[in-house]
Short mmCIF file of C-alpha atoms and ligand atoms in Angstrom, two decimals:
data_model
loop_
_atom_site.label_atom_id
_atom_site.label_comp_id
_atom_site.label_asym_id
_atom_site.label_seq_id
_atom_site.Cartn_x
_atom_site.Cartn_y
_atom_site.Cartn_z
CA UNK A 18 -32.77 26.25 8.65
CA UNK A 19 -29.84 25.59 10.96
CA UNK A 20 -30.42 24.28 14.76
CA UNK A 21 -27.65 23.64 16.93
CA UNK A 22 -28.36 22.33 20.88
CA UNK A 23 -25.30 22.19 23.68
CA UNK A 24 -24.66 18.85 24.98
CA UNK A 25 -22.79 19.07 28.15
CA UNK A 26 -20.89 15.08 29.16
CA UNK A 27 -18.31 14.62 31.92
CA UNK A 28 -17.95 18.25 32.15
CA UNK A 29 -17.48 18.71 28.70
CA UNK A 30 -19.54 21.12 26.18
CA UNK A 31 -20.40 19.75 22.55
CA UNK A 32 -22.57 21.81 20.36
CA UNK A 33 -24.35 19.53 18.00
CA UNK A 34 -25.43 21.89 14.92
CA UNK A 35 -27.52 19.98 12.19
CA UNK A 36 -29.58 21.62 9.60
CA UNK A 37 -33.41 21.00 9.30
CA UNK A 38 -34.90 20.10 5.74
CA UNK A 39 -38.58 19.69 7.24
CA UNK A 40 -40.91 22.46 7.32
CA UNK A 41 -40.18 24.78 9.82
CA UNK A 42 -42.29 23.95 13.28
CA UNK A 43 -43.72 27.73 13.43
CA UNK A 44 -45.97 28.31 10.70
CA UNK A 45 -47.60 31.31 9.42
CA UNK A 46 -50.88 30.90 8.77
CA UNK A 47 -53.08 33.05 7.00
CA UNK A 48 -55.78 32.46 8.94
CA UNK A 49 -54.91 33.61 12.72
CA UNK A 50 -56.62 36.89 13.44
CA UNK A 51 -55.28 39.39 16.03
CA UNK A 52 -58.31 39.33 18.81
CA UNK A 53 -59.38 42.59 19.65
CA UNK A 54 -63.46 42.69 20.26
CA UNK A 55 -63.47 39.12 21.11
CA UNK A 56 -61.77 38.91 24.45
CA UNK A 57 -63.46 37.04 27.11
CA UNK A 58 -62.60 37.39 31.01
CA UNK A 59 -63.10 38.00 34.52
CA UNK A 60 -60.79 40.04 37.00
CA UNK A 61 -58.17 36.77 36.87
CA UNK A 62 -58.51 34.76 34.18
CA UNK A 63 -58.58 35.10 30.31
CA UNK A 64 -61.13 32.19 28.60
CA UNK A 65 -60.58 29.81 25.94
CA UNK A 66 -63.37 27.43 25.08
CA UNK A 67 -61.83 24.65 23.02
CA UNK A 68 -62.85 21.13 22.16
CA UNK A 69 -60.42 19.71 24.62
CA UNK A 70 -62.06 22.01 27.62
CA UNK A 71 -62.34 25.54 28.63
CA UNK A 72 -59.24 27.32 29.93
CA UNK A 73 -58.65 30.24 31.99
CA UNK A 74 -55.42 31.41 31.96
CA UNK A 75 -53.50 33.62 34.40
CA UNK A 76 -50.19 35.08 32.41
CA UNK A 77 -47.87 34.30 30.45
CA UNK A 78 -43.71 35.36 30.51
CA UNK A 79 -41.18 34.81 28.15
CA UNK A 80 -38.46 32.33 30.04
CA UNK A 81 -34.67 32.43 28.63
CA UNK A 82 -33.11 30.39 31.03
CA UNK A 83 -32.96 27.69 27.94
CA UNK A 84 -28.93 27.10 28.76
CA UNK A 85 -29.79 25.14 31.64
CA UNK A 86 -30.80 21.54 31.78
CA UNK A 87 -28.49 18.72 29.77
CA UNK A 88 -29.83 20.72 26.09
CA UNK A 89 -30.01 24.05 25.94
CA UNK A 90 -32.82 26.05 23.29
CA UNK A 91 -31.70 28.68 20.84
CA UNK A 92 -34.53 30.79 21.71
CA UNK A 93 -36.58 31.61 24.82
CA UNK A 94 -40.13 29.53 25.70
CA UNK A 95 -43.05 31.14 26.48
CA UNK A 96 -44.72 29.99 30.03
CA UNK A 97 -48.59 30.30 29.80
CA UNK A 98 -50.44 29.71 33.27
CA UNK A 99 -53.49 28.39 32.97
CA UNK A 100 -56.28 25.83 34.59
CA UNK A 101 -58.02 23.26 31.98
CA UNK A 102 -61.14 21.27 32.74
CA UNK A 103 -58.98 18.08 32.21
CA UNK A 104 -56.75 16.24 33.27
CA UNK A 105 -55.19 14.84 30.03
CA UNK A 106 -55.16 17.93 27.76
CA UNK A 107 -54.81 17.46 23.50
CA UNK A 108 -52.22 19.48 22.20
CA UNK A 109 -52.84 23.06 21.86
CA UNK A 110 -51.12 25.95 19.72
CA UNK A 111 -49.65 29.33 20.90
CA UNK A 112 -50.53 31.94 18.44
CA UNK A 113 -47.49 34.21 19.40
CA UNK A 114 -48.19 38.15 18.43
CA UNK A 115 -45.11 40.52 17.38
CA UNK A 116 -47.66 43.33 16.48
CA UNK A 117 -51.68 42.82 14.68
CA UNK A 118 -50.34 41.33 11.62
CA UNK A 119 -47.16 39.88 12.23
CA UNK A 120 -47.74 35.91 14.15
CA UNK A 121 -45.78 32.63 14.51
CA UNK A 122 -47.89 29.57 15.30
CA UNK A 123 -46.40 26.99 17.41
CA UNK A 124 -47.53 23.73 19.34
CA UNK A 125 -47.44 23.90 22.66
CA UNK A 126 -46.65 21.30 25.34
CA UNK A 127 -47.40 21.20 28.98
CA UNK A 128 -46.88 19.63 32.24
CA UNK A 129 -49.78 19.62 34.78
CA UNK A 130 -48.68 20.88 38.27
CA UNK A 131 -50.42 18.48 40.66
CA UNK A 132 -49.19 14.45 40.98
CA UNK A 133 -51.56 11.35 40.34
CA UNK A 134 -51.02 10.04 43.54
CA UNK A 135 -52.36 13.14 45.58
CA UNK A 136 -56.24 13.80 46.14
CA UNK A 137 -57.85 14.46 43.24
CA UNK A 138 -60.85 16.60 41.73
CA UNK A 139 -61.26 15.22 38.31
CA UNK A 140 -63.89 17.28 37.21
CA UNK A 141 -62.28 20.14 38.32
CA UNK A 142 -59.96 22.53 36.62
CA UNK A 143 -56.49 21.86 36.72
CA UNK A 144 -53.29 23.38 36.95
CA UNK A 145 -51.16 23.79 33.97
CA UNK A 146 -47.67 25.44 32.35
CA UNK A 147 -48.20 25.41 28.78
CA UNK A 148 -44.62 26.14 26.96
CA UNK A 149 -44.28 27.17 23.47
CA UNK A 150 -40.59 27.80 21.98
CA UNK A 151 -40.61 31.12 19.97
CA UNK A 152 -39.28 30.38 16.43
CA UNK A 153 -37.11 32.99 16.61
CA UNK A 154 -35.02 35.76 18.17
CA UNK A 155 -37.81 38.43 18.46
CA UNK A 156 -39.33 39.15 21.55
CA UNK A 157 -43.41 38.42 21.19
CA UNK A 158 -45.58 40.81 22.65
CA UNK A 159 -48.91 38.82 23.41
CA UNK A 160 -49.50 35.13 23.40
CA UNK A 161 -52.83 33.36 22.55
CA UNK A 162 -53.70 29.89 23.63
CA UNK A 163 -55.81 28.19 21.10
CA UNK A 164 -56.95 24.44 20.29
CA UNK A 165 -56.34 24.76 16.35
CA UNK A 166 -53.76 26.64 14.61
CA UNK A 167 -56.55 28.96 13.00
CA UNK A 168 -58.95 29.54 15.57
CA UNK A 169 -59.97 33.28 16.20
CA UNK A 170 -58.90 33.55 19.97
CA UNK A 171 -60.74 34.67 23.08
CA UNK A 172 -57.71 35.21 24.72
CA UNK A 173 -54.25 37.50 24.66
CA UNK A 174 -51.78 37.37 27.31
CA UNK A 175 -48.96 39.80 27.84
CA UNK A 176 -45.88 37.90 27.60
CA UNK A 177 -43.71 39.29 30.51
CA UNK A 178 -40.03 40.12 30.30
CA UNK A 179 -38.65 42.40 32.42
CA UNK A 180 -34.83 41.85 32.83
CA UNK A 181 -32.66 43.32 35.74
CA UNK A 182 -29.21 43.67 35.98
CA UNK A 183 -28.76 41.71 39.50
CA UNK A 184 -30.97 39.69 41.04
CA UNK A 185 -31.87 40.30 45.22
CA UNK A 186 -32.12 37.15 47.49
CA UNK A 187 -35.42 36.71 48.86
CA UNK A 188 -39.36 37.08 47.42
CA UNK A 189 -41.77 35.77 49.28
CA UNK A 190 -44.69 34.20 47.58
CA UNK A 191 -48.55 33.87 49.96
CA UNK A 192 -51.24 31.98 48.48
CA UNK A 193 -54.49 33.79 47.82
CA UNK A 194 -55.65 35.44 51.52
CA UNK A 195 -58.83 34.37 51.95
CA UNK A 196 -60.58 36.11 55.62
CA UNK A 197 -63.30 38.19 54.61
CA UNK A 198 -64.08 38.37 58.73
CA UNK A 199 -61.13 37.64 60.88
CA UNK A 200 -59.23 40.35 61.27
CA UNK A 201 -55.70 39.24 61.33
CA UNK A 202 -54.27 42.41 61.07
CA UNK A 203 -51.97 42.62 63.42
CA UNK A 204 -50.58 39.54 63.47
CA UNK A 205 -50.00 40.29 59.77
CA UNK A 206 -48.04 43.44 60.69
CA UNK A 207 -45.74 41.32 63.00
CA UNK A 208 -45.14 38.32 60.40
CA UNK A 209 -44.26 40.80 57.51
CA UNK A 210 -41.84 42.27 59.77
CA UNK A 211 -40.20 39.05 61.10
CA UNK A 212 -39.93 37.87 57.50
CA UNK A 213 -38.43 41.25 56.41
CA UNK A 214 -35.28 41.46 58.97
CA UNK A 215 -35.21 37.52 57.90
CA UNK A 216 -34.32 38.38 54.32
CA UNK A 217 -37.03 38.77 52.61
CA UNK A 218 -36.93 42.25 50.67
CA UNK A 219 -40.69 41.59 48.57
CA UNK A 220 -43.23 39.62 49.38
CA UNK A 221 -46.04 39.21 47.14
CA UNK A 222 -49.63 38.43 48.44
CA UNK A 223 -52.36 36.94 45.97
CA UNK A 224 -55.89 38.00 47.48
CA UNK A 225 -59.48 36.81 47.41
CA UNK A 226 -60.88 38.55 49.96
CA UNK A 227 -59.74 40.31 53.90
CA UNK A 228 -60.96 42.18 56.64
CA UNK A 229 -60.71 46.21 56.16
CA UNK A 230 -58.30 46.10 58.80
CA UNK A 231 -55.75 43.91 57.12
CA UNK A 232 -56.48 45.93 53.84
CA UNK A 233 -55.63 48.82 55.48
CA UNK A 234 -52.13 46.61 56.13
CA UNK A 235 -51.95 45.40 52.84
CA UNK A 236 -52.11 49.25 51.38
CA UNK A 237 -49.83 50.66 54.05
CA UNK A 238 -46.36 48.19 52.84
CA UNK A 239 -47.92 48.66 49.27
CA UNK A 240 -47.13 52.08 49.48
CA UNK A 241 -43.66 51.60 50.98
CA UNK A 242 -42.84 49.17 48.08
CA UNK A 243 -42.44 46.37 50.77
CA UNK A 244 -45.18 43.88 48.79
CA UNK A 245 -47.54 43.38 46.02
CA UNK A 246 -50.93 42.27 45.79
CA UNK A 247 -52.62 40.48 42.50
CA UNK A 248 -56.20 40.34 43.62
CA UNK A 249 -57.62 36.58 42.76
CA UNK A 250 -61.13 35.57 41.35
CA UNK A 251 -62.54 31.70 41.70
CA UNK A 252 -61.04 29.82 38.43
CA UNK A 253 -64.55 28.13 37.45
CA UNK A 254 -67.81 29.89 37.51
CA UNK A 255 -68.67 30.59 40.70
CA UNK A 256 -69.82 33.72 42.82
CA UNK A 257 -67.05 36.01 43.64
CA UNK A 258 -69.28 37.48 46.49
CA UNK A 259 -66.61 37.46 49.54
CA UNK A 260 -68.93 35.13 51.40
CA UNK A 261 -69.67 32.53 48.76
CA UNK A 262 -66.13 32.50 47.81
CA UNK A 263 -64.92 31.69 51.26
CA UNK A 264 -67.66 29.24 51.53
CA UNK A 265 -66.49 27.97 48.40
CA UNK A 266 -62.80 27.69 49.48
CA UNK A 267 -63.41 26.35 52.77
CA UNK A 268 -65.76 23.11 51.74
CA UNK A 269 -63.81 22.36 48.90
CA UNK A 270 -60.64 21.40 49.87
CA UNK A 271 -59.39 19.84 47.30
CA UNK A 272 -60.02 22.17 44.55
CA UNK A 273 -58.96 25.21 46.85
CA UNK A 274 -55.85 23.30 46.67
CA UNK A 275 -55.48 23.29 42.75
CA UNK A 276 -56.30 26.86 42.63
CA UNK A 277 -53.61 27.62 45.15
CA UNK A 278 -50.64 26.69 42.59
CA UNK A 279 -50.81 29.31 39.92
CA UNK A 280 -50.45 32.24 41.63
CA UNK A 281 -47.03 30.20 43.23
CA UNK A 282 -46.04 29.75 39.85
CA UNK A 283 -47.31 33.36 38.51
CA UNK A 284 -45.45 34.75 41.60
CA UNK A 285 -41.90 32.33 40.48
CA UNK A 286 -41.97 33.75 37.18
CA UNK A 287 -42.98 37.05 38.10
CA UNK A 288 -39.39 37.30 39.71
CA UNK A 289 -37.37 35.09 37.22
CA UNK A 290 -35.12 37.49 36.74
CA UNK A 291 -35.13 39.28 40.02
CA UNK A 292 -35.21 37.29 42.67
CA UNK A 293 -32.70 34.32 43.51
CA UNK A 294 -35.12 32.35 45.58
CA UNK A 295 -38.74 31.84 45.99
CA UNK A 296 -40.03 31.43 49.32
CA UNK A 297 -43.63 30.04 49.37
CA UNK A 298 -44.96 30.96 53.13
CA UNK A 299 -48.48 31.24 54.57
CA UNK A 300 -49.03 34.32 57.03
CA UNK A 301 -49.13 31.40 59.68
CA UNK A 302 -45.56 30.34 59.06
CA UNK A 303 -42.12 31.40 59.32
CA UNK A 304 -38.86 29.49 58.53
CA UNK A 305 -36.42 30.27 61.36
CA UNK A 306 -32.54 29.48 60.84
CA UNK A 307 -30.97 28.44 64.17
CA UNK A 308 -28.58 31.04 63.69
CA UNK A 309 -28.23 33.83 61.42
CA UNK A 310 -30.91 34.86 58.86
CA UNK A 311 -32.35 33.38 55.68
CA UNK A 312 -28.86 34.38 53.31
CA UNK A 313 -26.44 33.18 55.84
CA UNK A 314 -28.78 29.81 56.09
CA UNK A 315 -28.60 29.09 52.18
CA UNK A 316 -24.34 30.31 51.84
CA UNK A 317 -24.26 27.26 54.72
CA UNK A 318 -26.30 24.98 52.72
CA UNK A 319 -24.59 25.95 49.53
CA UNK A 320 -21.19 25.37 50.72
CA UNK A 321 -22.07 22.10 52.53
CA UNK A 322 -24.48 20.49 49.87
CA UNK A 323 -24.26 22.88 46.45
CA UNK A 324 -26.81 23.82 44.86
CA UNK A 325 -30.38 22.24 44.23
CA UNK A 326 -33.74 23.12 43.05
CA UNK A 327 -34.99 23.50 46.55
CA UNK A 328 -34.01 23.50 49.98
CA UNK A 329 -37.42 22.76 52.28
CA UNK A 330 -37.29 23.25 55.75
CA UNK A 331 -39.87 20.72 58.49
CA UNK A 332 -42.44 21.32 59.58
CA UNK A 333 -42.76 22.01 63.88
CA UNK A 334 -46.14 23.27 65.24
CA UNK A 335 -46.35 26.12 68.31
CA UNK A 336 -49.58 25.82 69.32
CA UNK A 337 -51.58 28.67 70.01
CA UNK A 338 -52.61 27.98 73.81
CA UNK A 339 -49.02 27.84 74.86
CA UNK A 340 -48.81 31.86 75.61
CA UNK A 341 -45.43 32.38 77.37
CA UNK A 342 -45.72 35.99 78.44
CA UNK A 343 -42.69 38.15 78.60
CA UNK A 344 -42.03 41.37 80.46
CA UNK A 345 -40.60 43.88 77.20
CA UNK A 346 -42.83 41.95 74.78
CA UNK A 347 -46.45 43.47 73.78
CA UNK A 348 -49.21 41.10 74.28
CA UNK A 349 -50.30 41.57 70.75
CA UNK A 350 -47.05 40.25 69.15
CA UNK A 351 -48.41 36.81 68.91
CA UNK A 352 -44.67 34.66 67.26
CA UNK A 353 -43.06 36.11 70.21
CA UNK A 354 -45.19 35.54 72.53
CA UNK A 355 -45.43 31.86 71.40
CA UNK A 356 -42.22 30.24 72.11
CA UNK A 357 -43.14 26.56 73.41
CA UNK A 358 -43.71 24.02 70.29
CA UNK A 359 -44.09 20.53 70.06
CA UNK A 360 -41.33 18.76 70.70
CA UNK A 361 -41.54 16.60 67.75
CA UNK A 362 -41.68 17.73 64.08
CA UNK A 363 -43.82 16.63 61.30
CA UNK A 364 -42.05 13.68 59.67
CA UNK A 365 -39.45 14.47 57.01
CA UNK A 366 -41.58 15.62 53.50
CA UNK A 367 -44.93 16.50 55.16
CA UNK A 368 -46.03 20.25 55.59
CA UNK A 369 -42.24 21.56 54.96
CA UNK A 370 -42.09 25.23 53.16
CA UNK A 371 -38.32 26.53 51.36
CA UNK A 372 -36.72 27.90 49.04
CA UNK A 373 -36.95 27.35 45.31
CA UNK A 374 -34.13 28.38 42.66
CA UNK A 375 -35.16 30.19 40.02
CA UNK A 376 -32.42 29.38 37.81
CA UNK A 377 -33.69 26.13 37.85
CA UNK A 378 -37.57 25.83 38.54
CA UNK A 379 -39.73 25.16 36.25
CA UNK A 380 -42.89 25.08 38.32
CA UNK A 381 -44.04 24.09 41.92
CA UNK A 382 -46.28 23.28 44.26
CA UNK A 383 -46.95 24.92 47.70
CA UNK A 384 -44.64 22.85 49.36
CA UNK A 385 -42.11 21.52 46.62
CA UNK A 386 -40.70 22.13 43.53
CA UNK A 387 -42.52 19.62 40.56
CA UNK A 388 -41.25 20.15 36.90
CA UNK A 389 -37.05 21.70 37.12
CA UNK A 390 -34.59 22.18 34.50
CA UNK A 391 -32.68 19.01 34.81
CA UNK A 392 -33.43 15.75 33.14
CA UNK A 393 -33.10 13.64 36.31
CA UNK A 394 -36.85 16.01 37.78
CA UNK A 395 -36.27 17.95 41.24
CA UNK A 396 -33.68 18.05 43.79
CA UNK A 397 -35.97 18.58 46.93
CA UNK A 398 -33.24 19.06 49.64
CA UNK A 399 -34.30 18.51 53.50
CA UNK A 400 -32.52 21.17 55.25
CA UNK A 401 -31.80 19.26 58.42
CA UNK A 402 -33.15 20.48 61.89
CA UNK A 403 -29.72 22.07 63.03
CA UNK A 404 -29.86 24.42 60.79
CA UNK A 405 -33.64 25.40 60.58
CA UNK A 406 -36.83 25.27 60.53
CA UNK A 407 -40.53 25.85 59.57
CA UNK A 408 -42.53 27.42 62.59
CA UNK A 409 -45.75 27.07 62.08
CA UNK A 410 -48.30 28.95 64.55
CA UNK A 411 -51.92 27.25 64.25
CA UNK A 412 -54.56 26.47 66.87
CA UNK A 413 -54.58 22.94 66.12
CA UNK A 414 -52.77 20.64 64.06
CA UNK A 415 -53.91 19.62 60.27
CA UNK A 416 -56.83 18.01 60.28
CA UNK A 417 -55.45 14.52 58.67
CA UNK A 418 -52.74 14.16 61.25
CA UNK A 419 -53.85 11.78 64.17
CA UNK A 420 -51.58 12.14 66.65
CA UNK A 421 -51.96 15.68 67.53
CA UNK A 422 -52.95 14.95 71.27
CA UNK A 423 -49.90 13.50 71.85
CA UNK A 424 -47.93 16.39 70.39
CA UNK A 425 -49.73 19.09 72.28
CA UNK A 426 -48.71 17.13 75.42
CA UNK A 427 -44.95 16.74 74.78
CA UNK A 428 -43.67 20.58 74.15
CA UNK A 429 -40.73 22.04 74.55
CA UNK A 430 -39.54 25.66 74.68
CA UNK A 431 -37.85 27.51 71.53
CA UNK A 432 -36.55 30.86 71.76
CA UNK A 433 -34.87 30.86 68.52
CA UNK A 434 -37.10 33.71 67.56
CA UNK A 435 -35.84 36.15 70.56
CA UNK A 436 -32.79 36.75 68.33
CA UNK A 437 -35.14 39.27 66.15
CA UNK A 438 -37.04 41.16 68.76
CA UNK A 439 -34.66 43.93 69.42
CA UNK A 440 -35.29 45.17 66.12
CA UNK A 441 -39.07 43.54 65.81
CA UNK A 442 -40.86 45.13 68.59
CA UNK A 443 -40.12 48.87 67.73
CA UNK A 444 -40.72 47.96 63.95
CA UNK A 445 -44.03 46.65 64.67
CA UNK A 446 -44.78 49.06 66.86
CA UNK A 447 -44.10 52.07 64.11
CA UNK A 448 -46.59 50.43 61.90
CA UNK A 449 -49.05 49.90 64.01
CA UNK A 450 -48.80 53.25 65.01
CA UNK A 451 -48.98 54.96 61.48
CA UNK A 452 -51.76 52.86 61.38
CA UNK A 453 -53.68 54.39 63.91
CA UNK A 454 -53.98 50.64 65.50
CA UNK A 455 -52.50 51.77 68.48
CA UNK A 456 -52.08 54.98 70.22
C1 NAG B 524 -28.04 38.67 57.24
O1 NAG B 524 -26.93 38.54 58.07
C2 NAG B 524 -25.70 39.00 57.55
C3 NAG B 524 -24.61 38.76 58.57
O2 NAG B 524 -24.64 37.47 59.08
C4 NAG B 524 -25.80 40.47 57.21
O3 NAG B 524 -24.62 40.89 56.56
C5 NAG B 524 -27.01 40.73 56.32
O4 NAG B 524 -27.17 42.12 56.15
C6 NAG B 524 -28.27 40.14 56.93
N1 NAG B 524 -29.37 40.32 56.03
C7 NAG B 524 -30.50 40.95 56.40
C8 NAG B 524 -31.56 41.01 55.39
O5 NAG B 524 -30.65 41.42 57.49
C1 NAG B 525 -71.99 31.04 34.38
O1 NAG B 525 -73.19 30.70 35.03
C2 NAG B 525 -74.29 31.52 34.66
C3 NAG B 525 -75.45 31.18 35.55
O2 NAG B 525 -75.53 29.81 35.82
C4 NAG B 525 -74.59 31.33 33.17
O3 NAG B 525 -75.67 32.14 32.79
C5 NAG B 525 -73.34 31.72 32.38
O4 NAG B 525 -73.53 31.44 31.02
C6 NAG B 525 -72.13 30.93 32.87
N1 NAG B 525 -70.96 31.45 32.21
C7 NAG B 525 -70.01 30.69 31.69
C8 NAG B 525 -68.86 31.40 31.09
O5 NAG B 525 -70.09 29.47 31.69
#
């Protein structure tokens, strides 16, 4: 069998081509069955009980970016999503399906998506990518993640690939809405706007549970085409009863947190190949370029600094009991009404939100990118305060951060955000509207 890999030094491309005399790495083993009857699941994940841990997996798409990074791949990796009940998995095998009879058996490896020096759940399940290089160039239909080469699966993934000719600039990627009670729908209405005449031309909302009203929100821009939903069920096995779930994500904080990074990661590969950037954003945040909007911001940054895995904008908190009332803005449009922040921003690093490549991502995290292409890890990039940043509307500050009191007190005003209302008052307005929200 003949390999080759593309070595790229001092700007120069060598292809290395050597032939391989050992067995072949993908095996064909008898023994692999096709699972069919066998499947076990809830609404989100698929299950895999193995020796090493139970997994739950979310999806699974078939990467090709292998040209990237100092070697390149002669055939495209599989990404499987999935959370494991440990934190220092054993190897497992991807049973990779062509059709029923036809597999290719290949050892997986995997990077976890958290870092040993954040707060940890031990016992908890854990983020994971799982890659597995297909052998060859056929395109596999369904993946299976399994402990030993032979064992009859509970699981089958879809492996995604769904190429587009040109790729649009901006997806937006929300974590799974969780407000059974408050109803936010308005203020919902507003920020989808806002981040629509920013750039944004998806954004994609993973959902455990929300108030009928902000359904109602969710279904109207789901029938324009302006955002998808992938509803979300509690990795683990817990209740899925709105109010246990939310009572489950709100007093553990921790392992809300490690539940929060697949769908980021589902929602980066979901767009792979039609999206140039990722931007992760709660519906409590907005990143605000001092001038222009979010493609003008990044053809700065690209011309000034070149390209890098992610550009992450700070943090700055507008708190909301500093209402500044204006004569031709509705009362309900709660970012415009809100232009007084603190005058100091979180420091550099903490609580910023951006943009992630996806030429070049591998996986992230809510607020950074963690595993990229290149050998020397991630280029986080600070986009510097000139230029922009992350507004981030909350009642309070973070509950870790101690000197809160002191920011409330020293504010300033920032009307940054007045640039949009021309065309975000009579947008809102049209929704709410057709909503029957207002009359
Ligand atoms: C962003 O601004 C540029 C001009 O600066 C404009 O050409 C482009 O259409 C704008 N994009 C959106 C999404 O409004
Ligand atoms: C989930 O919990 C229920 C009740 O405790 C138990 O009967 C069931 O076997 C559990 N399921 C799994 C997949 O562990």
């Amino acid at each position: 069998m003949v390999r080759w890999k593309q070595v790229t030094l001092l700007g120069v491309t060598f292809t290395i081509i050597w032939l391989l005399y050992s067995q072949n790495s993908a095996t064909k083993p008898q023994c692999s069955q096709f699972p069919k009857n066998v499947l076990k699941y809830t609404k989100t994940w698929q299950i895999q009980k193995t020796q090493h841990g139970t997994l739950q997996l979310m999806s699974a798409f078939l990467d090709d970016r292998q040209k990237s990074g100092l070697f390149s791949k002669q055939y495209p990796t599989i990404r499987i999503l999935g959370m494991l009940d440990n934190t220092n998995p054993q190897k497992f095998y991807c049973q990779i399906w062509y059709d029923k009879e036809d597999v290719a058996v290949v050892e997986s490896s995997h990077f976890w998506i958290w870092n040993g020096d954040w707060e940890q759940a031990e016992t908890f399940f854990q983020p994971f990518v799982f890659s597995c290089d297909t052998p060859d160039e056929r395109i596999p239909k369904y993946v299976s993640l399994v402990a030993n080469k032979c064992d009859l699966a509970t699981n089958r993934l879809t492996v995604v690939y769904e190429k587009v000719s040109t790729k649009e600039d901006f997806v937006v990627c929300v974590k799974g809405l969780n407000f059974p009670h408050d109803d936010i729908s308005i203020r919902l209405v507003e920020w989808i706007e806002l981040v629509t005449l920013l750039g944004a031309t998806k954004i994609h909302f993973y959902k455990f549970s929300v108030h009928s009203n902000v359904q109602k929100v969710l279904d109207y821009y789901e029938n324009q085409n302006r955002i998808a939903i992938t509803p979300l069920t509690l990795v683990g096995n817990y209740s899925n009863t709105p109010d246990f779930q939310a009572k489950f994500l709100h007093e553990h904080k921790v392992e809300r947190r490690l539940q929060e990074v697949l769908p980021f990661n589902d929602c980066l590969y979901t767009y792979l190949y039609k999206y140039k950037y990722i931007v992760s954003l709660d519906i409590d945040e907005v990143i605000v370029p001092k001038a222009g909007n979010w493609s003008d911001l990044m053809t700065y940054l690209h011309a000034r600094n070149g390209l890098a895995d992610s550009y992450l904008a700070r943090n700055i908190y507008f708190f909301d009991h500093l209402v500044h009332s204006v004569g031709d803005i509705p009362g309900y449009m709660h970012i415009l009404t809100h232009v007084t922040r603190a005058e100091e921003f979180s420091p550099e690093g903490d609580y910023v939100k951006g943009f992630h490549d996806t030429e070049r991502v591998l996986a992230l995290y809510n607020h950074i990118s963690l595993w990229c292409s290149g050998w020397w890890g991630c280029e986080n990039l600070n986009i510097g305060v000139d230029l922009a940043q992350m507004q981030h509307y909350r009642s309070d500050c973070v509950k870790e951060l101690r000197n809160c009191e002191e920011l409330k007190r020293r504010t300033v005003v920032d009307t940054r955000v007045w640039r949009f209302k021309q065309k975000l008052i009579p947008r809102v307005e049209t929704a709410l509207i057709d909503l029957y929200f207002i009359g």
